[in-house]
Short mmCIF file of C-alpha atoms in Angstrom, two decimals:
data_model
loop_
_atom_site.label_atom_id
_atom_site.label_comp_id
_atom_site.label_asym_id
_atom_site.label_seq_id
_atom_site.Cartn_x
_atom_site.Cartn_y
_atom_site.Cartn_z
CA UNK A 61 -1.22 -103.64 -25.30
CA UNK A 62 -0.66 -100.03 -23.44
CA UNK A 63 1.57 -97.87 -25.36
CA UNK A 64 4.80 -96.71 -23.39
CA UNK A 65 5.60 -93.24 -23.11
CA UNK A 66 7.30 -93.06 -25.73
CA UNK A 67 4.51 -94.46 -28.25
CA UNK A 68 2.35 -91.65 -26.57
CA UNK A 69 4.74 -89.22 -27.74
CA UNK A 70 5.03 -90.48 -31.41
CA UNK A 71 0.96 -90.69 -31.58
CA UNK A 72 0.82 -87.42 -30.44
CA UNK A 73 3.78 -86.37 -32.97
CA UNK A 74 0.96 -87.29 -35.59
CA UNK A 75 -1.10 -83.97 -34.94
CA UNK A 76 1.50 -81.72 -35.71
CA UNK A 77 0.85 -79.96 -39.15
CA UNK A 78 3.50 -77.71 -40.69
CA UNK A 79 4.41 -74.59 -39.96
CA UNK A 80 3.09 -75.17 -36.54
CA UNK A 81 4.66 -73.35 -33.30
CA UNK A 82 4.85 -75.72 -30.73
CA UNK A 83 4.93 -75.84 -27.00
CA UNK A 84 6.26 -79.28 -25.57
CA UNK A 85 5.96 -79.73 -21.37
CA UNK A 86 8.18 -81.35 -19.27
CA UNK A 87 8.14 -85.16 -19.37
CA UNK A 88 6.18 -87.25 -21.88
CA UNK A 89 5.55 -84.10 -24.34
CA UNK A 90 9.35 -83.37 -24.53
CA UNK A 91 9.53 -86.56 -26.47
CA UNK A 92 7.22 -85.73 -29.24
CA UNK A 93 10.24 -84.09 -30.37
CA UNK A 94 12.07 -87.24 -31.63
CA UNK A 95 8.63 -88.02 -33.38
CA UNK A 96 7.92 -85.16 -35.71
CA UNK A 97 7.00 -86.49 -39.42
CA UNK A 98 9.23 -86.05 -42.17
CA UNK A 99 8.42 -83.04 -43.95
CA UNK A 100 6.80 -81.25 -41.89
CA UNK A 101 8.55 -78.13 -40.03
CA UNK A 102 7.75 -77.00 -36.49
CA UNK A 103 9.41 -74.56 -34.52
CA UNK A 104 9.31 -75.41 -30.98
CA UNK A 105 9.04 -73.13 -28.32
CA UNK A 106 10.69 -73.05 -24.97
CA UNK A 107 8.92 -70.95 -22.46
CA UNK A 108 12.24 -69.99 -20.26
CA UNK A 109 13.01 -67.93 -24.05
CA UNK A 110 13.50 -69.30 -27.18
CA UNK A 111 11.93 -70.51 -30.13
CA UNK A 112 13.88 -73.10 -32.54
CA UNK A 113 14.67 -75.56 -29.55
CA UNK A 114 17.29 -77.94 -30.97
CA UNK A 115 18.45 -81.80 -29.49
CA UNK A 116 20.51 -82.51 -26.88
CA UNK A 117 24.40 -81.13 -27.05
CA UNK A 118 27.04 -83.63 -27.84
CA UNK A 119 28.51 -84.80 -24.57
CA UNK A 120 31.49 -82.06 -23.93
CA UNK A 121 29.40 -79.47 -25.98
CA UNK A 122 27.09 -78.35 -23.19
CA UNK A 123 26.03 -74.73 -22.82
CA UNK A 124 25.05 -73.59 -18.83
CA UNK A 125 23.77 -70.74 -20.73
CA UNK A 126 21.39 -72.46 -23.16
CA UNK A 127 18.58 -74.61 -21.22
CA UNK A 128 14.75 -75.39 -22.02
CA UNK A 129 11.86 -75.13 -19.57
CA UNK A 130 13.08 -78.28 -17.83
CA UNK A 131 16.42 -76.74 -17.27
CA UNK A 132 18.34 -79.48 -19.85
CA UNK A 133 20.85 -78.23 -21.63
CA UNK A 134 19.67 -78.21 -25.37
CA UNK A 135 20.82 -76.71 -28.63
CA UNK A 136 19.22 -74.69 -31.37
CA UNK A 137 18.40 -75.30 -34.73
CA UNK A 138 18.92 -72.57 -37.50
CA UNK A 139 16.69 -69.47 -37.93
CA UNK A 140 15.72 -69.44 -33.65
CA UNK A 141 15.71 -66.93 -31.74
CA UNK A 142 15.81 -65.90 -27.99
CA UNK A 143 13.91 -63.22 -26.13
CA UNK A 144 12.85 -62.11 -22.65
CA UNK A 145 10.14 -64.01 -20.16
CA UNK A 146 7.84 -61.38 -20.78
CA UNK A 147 8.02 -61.74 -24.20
CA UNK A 148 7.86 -65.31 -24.10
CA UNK A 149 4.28 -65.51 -22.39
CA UNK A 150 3.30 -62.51 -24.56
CA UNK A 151 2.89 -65.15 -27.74
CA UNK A 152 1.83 -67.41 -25.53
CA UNK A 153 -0.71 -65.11 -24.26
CA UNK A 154 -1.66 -64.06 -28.06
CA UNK A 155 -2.29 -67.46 -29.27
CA UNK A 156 0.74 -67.43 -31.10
CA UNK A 157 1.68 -70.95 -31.02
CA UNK A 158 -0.28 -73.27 -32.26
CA UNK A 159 -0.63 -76.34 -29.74
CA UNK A 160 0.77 -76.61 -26.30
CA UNK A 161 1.47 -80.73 -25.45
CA UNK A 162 1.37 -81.02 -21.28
CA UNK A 163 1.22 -83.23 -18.70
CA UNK A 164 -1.60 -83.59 -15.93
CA UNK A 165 -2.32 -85.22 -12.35
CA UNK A 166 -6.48 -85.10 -13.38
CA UNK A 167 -8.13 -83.85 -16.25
CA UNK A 168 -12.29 -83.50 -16.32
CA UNK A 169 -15.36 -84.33 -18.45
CA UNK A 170 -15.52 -80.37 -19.04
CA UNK A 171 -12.00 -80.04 -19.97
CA UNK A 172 -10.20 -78.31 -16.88
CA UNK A 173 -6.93 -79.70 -15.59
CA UNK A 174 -4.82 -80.34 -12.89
CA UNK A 175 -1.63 -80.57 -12.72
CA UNK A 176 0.38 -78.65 -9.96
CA UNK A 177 -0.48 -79.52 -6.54
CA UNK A 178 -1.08 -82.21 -4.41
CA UNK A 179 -2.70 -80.24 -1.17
CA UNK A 180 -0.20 -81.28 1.88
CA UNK A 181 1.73 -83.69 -0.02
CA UNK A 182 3.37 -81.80 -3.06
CA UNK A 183 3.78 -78.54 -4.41
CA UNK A 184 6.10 -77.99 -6.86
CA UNK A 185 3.92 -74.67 -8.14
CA UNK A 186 2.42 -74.15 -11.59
CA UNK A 187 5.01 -72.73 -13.73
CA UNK A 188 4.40 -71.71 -16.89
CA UNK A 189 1.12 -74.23 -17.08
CA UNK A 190 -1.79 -71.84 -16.23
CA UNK A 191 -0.95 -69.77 -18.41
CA UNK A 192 -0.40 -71.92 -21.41
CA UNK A 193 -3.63 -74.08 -20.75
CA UNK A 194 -5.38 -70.12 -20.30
CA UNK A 195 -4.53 -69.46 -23.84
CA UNK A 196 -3.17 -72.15 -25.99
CA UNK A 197 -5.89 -72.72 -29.45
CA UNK A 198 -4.94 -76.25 -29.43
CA UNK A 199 -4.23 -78.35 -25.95
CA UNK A 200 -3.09 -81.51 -25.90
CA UNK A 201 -2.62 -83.94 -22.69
CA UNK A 202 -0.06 -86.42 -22.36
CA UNK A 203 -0.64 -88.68 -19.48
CA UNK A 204 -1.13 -92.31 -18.47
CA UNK A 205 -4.85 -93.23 -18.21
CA UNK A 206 -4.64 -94.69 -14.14
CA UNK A 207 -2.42 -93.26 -11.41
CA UNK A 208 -0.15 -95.28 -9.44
CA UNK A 209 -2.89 -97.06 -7.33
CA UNK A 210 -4.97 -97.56 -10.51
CA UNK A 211 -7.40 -95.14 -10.37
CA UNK A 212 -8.72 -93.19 -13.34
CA UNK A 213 -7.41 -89.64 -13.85
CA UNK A 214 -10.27 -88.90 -16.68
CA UNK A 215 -12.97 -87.59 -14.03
CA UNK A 216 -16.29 -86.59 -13.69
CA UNK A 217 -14.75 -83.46 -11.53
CA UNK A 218 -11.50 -82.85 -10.91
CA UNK A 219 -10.36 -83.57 -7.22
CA UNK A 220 -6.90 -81.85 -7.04
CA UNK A 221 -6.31 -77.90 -7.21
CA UNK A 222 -7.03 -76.83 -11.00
CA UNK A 223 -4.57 -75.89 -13.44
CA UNK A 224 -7.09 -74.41 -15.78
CA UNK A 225 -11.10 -74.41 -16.57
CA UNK A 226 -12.46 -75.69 -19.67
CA UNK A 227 -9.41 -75.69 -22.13
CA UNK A 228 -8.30 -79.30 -22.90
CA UNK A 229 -9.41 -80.33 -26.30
CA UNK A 230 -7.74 -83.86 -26.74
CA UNK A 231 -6.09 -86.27 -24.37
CA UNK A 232 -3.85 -88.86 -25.34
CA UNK A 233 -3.04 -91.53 -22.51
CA UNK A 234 -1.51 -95.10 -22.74
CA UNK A 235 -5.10 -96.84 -23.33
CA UNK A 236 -6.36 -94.42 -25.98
CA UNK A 237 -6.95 -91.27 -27.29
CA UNK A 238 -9.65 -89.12 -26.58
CA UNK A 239 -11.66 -85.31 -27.33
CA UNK A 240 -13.73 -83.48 -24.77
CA UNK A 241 -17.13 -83.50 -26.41
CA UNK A 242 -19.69 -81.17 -24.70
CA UNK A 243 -18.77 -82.09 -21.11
CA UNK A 244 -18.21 -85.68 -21.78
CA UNK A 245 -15.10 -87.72 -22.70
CA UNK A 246 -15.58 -89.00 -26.67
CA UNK A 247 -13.55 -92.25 -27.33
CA UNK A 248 -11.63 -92.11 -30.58
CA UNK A 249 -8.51 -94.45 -30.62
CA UNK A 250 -7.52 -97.09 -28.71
CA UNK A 251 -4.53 -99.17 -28.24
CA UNK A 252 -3.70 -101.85 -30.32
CA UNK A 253 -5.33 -104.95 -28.32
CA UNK A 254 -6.88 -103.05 -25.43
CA UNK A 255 -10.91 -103.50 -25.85
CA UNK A 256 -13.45 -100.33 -25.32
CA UNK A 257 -14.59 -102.65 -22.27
CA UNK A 258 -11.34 -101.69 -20.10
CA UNK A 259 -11.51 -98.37 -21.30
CA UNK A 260 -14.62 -97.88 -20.15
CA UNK A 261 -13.72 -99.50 -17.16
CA UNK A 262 -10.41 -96.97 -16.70
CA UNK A 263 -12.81 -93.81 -17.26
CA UNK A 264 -14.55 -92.36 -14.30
CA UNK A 265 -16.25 -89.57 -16.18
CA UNK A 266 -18.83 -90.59 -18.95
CA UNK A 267 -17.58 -91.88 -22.08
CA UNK A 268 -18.83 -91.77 -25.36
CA UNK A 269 -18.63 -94.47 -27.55
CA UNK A 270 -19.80 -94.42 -31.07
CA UNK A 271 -19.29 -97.30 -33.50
CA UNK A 272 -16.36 -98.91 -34.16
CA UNK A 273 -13.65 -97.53 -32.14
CA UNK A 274 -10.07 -97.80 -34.52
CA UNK A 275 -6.72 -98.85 -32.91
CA UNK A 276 -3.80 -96.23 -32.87
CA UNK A 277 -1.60 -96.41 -35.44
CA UNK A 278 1.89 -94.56 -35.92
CA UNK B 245 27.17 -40.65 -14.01
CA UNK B 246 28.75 -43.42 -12.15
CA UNK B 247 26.82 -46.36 -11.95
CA UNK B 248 30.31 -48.45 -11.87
CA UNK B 249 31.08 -50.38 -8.84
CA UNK B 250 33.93 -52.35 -8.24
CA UNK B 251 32.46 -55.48 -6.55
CA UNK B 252 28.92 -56.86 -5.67
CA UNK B 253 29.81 -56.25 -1.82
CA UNK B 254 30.13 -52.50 -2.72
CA UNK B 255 26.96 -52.42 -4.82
CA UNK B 256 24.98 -54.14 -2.21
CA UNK B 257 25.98 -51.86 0.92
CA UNK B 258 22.26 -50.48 1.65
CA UNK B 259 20.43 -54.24 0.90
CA UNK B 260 18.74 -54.25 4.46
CA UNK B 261 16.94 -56.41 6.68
CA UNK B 262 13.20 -56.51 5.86
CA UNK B 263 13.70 -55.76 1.84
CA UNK B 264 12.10 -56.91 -1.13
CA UNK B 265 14.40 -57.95 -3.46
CA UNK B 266 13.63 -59.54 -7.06
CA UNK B 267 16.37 -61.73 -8.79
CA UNK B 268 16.80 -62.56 -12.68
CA UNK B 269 17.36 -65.93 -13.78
CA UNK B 270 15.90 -69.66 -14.95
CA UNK B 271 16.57 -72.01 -12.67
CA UNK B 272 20.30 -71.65 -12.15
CA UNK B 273 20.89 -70.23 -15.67
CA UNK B 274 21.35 -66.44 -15.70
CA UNK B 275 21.29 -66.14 -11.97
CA UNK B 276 23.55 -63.14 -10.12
CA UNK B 277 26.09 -65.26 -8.57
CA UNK B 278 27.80 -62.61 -6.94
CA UNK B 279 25.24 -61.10 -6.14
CA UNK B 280 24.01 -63.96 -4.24
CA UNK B 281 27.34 -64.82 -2.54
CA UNK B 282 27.25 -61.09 -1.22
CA UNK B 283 23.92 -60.94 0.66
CA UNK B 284 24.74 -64.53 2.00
CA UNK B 285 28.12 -63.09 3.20
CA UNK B 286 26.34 -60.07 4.76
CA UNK B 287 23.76 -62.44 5.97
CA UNK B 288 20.97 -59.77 5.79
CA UNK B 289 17.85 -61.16 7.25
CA UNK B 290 13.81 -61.39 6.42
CA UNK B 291 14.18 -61.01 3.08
CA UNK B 292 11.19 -60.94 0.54
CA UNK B 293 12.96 -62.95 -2.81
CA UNK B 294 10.86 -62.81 -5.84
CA UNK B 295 12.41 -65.22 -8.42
CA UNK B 296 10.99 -67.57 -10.82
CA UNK B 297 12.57 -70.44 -8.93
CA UNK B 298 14.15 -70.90 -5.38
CA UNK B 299 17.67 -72.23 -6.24
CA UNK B 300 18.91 -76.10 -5.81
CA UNK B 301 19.76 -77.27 -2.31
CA UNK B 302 23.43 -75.42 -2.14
CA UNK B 303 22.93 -73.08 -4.96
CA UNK B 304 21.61 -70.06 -6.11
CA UNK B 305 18.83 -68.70 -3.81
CA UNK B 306 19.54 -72.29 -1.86
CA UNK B 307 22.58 -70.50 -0.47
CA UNK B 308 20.08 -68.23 1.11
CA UNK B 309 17.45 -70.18 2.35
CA UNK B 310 20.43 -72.69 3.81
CA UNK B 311 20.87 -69.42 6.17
CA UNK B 312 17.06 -68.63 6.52
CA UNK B 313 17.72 -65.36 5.01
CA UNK B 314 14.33 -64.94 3.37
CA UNK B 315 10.99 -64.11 5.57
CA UNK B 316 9.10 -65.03 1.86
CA UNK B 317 10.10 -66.09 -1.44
CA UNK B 318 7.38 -65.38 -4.30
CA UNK B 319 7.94 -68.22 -7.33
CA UNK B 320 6.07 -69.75 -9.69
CA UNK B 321 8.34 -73.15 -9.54
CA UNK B 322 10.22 -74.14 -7.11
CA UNK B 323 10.53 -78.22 -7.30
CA UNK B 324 13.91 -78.46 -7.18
CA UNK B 325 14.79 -77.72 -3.41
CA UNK B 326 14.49 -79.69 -0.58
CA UNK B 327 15.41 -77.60 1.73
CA UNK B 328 12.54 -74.93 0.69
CA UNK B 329 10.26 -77.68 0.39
CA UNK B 330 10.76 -78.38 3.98
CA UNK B 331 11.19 -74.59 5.20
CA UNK B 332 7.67 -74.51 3.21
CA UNK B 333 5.66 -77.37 5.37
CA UNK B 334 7.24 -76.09 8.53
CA UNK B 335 5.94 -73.06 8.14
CA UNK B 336 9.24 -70.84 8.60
CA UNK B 337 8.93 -69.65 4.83
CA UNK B 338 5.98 -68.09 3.91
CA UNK B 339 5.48 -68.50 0.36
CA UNK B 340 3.01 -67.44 -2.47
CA UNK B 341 3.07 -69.29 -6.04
CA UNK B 342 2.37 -67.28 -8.93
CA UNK B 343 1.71 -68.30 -12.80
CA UNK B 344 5.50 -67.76 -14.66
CA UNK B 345 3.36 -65.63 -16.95
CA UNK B 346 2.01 -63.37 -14.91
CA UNK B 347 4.97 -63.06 -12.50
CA UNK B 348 7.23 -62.04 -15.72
CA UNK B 349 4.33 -60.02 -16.96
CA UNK B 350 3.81 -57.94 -13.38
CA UNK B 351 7.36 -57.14 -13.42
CA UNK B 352 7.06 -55.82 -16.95
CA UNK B 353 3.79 -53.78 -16.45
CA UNK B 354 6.44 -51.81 -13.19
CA UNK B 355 8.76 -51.19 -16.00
CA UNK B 356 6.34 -49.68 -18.25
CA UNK B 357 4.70 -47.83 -15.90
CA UNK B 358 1.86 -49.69 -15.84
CA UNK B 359 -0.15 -50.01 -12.39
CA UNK B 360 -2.04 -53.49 -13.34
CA UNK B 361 -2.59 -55.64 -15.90
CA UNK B 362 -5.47 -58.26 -17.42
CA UNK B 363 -4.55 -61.67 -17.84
CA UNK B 364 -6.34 -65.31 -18.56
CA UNK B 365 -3.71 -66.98 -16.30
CA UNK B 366 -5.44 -68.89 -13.33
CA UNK B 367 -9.14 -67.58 -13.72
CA UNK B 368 -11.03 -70.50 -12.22
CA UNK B 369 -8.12 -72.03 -10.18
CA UNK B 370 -7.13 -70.90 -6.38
CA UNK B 371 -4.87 -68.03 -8.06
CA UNK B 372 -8.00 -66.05 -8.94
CA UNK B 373 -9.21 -65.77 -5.03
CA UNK B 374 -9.39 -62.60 -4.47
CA UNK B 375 -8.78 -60.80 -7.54
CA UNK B 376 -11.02 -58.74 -9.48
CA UNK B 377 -12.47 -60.49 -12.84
CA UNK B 378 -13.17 -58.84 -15.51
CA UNK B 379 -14.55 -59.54 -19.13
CA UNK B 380 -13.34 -58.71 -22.42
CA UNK B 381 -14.95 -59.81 -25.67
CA UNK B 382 -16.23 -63.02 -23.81
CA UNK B 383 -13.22 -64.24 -21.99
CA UNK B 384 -12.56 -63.96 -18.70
CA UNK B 385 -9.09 -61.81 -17.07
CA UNK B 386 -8.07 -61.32 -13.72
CA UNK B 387 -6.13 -58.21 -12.81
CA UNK B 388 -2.93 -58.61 -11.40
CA UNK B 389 -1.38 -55.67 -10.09
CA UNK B 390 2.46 -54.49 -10.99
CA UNK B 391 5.40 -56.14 -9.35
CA UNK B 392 8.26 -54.07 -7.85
CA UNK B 393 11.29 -54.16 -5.75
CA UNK B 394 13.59 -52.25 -3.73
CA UNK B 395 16.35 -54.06 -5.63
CA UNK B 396 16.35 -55.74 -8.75
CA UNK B 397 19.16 -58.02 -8.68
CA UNK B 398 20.22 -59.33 -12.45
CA UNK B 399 22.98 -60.75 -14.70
CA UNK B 400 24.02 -59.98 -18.10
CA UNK B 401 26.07 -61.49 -20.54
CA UNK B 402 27.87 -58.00 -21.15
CA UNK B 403 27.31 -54.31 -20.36
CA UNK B 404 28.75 -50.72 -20.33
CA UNK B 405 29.57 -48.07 -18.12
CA UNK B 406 26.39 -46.62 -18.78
CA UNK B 407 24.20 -49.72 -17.26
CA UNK B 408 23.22 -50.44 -20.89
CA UNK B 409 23.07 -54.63 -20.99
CA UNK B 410 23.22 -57.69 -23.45
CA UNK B 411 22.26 -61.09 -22.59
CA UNK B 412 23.34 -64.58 -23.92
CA UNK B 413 21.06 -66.89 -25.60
CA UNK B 414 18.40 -68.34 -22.40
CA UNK B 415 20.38 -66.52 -19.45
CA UNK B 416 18.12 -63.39 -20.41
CA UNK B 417 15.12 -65.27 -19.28
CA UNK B 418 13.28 -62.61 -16.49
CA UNK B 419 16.83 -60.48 -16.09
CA UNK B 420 15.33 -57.75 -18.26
CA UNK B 421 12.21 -57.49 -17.09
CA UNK B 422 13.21 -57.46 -13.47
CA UNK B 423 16.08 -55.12 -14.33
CA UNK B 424 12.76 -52.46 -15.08
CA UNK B 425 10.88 -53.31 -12.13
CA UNK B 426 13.72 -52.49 -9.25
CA UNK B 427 13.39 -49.19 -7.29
CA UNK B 428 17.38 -49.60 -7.90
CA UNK B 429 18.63 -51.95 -9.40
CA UNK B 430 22.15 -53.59 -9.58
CA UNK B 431 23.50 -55.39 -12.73
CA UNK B 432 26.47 -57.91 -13.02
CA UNK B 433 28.02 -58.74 -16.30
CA UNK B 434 30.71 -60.81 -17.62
CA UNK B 435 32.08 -58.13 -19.21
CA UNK B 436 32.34 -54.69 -18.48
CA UNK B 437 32.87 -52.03 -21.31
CA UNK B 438 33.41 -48.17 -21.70
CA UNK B 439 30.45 -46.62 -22.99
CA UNK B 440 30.16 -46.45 -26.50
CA UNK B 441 31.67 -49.83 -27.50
CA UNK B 442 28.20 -52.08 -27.45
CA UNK B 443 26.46 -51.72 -30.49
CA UNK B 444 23.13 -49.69 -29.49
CA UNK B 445 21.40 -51.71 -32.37
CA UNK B 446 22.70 -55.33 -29.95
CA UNK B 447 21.42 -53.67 -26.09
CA UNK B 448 18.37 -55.36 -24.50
CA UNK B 449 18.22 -53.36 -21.54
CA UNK B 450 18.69 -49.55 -21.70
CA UNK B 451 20.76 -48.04 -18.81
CA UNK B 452 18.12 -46.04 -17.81
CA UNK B 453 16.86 -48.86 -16.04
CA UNK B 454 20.13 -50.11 -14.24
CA UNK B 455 21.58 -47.73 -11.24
CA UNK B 456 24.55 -50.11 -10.63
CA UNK B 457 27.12 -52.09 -12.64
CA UNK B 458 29.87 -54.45 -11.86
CA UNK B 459 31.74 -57.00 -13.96
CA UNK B 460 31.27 -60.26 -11.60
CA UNK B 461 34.04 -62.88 -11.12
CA UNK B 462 34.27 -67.03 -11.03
CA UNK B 463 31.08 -67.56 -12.79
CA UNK B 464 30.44 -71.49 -11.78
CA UNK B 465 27.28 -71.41 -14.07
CA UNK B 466 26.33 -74.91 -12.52
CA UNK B 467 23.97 -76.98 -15.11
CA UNK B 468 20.82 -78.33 -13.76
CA UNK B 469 19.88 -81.14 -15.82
CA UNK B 470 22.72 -82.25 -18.09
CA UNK B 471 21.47 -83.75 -21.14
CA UNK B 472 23.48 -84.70 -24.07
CA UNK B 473 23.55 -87.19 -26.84
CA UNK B 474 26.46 -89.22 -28.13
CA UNK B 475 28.31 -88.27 -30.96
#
């Protein structure tokens, strides 16, 4: 079976180490936070200024003046910190923090991305993404294998406006999990009951395949 | 020195037609309400607004675009307003997208003096046409050139008669490095102190940097996306 978003997340959760700064996109990659392994501490990172994001407020304990990147109103946990925007994409910039989790629309064979702009359709603008996928060691993607009309988003080229150029190491989708391998998508997990066949099948770019491919586990 | 003005009207007087004006804030946190409410009361026209995003449909830099006060807004997100989305197709606002990094980092390199800076952020994508590329130790940078404006327009948490400012937790967001980049710029606080009571240790912003100061009033602080969990 596909994993649901949230089983993304909590596969995803699995490649956090400790002591890790981490940089969690809107959407699927915000819920890696309810996923990170017991005893291991990461300090997450919100781009808009702050580093020691905490949950959700209690209801009545909302702060207009303390938001994430998505604009939700969040808390802090003990020993964070805020500082400026400029500041903020300074450690970014510096490869400060240790793996940036995003969304995409398209990601390629070579390892660019695209995620920002559908040409007369949408555009929404890039954010904070170019320059996290610019300079981020460690990139992961969190995004469901097909679009809506069931066509693969793991190209051979990217057809929509790029994010960034060669800088997305792993992918983790609802079919399986995957590593850009020297311009070609390598197969590593897959998910529980779905065969390498429909993979395959769901992958427009080439796919490598070696041995037995495992199932995701949590 | 008097940098202490007694409302936003009276520290806005010479915001004209035609001016570039850069405003502080995160989506709707740490945004200059009054600020705001005073050019859409004086209903100057053809603005340039350079903001990291454009408002929500009847707030924030919404209020302006409601009037078609802006000529061109400069963002790097701006998915949150309908109206702007469909000034944007139509063709009435002209618009240019830039990377948050690099917009926050432009603003900073006109506060340090700094004429242009080098940075990763878009090489490869549509945001490098144009721009010179340049490599350093095997990586490739565009230059992006430093951001000002006529008027910096920014909020602060709490600040003294000498312009010095504090911010609160994520309201500080691009307020102090747009506070740097204005040819003048205008600060409104919370609350306004004599100088000498703000710790100098606790300021973010220096004076220097901040030609006007008034203590704003009926802060709505609207919340985007409320999010909360039960107790």
């Amino acid at each position: 079976m596909a994993l649901d978003k949230t089983q993304i997340a909590q596969r995803i959760a699995k490649e956090l180490q400790d002591g890790y700064y981490v940089n969690l996109g809107i959407g699927i990659p915000t819920l890696v936070a309810n996923y990170i392994p017991a005893g291991i501490n990461v300090v997450l990172q919100s781009e808009n200024g702050l580093l020691g994001m905490g949950p959700f407020p209690f209801e009545g304990e909302e702060d207009p003046d303390l938001i994430n990147a998505g604009k939700q109103t969040i808390t802090t946990v003990p020993g964070s910190v805020f500082f400026d925007s400029a500041m903020s994409f300074g450690m970014i910039r510096s490869g400060k923090v240790d793996l940036t989790v995003l969304g995409a629309m398209e990601v390629n064979q070579d390892g660019d991305i695209a995620s920002w702009k559908i040409p007369g359709k949408m555009v929404k603008g890039m954010g904070g993404a170019m320059d996290l996928v610019a300079s981020a060691k460690n990139i992961i993607v969190a995004m469901m294998h097909t679009n809506r009309e069931g066509e693969s988003k793991l190209l051979k080229k990217c057809t929509l406006p790029l994010t960034g150029v060669k800088c997305i190491k792993k992918i983790v989708t609802d079919l399986a999990v995957l590593e850009v391998n020297n311009g070609k998508f390598k197969l590593l997990e897959r998910a529980p009951g779905v065969s390498v066949e429909e993979i395959k099948s769901k992958t427009e770019g080439d796919l490598i395949v070696e041995g037995d491919i495992p199932e995701i586990t949590f | 020195m008097n940098k202490v003005r007694k409302n936003a009207i009276e520290a806005t007087f010479d915001i004209k037609d035609g001016c570039t004006i850069m405003l502080g804030g995160f989506g709707l946190c740490g945004i200059p309400e009054n600020l705001i409410s005073a050019l859409v009361e004086m209903n100057v026209k053809n603005l340039t607004c350079i903001s990291n995003n454009a408002g929500v449909d009847d707030f924030g830099i919404g209020l302006m675009l409601q009037k078609k006060q802006l000529k061109k807004m400069i963002a790097s997100y701006v998915g949150e307003n309908a109206e702007f989305e469909r000034q944007l197709l139509s063709g009435e606002l002209e618009v240019e997208l830039i990377p948050q990094g690099t917009l926050a980092t432009r603003c900073m390199a006109a506060g340090y003096g700094m004429p242009a800076v080098f940075t990763p952020a878009g090489v490869g994508t549509e945001v490098a046409e144009g721009k010179e590329v340049r490599n350093f130790d095997g990586k490739d940078y565009l230059l992006e050139t430093a951001l000002k404006a006529d008027f910096a327009l920014v909020k602060a948490w709490k600040g003294d008669t000498h312009g010095n400012l504090i911010f609160k937790e994520t309201a500080r967001n691009f307020n102090p490095v747009m506070a740097m980049a204005g040819n003048i710029t205008i600060a409104e606080v919370e609350e306004l102190v004599p100088a000498g009571e703000l710790n100098p240790d606790h300021i973010h912003t220096p004076g220097i940097y901040v030609h006007r100061i008034f203590k704003g009033v009926n802060y709505e602080k609207r919340i985007e996306q409320r999010t909360v969990r039960k107790k």
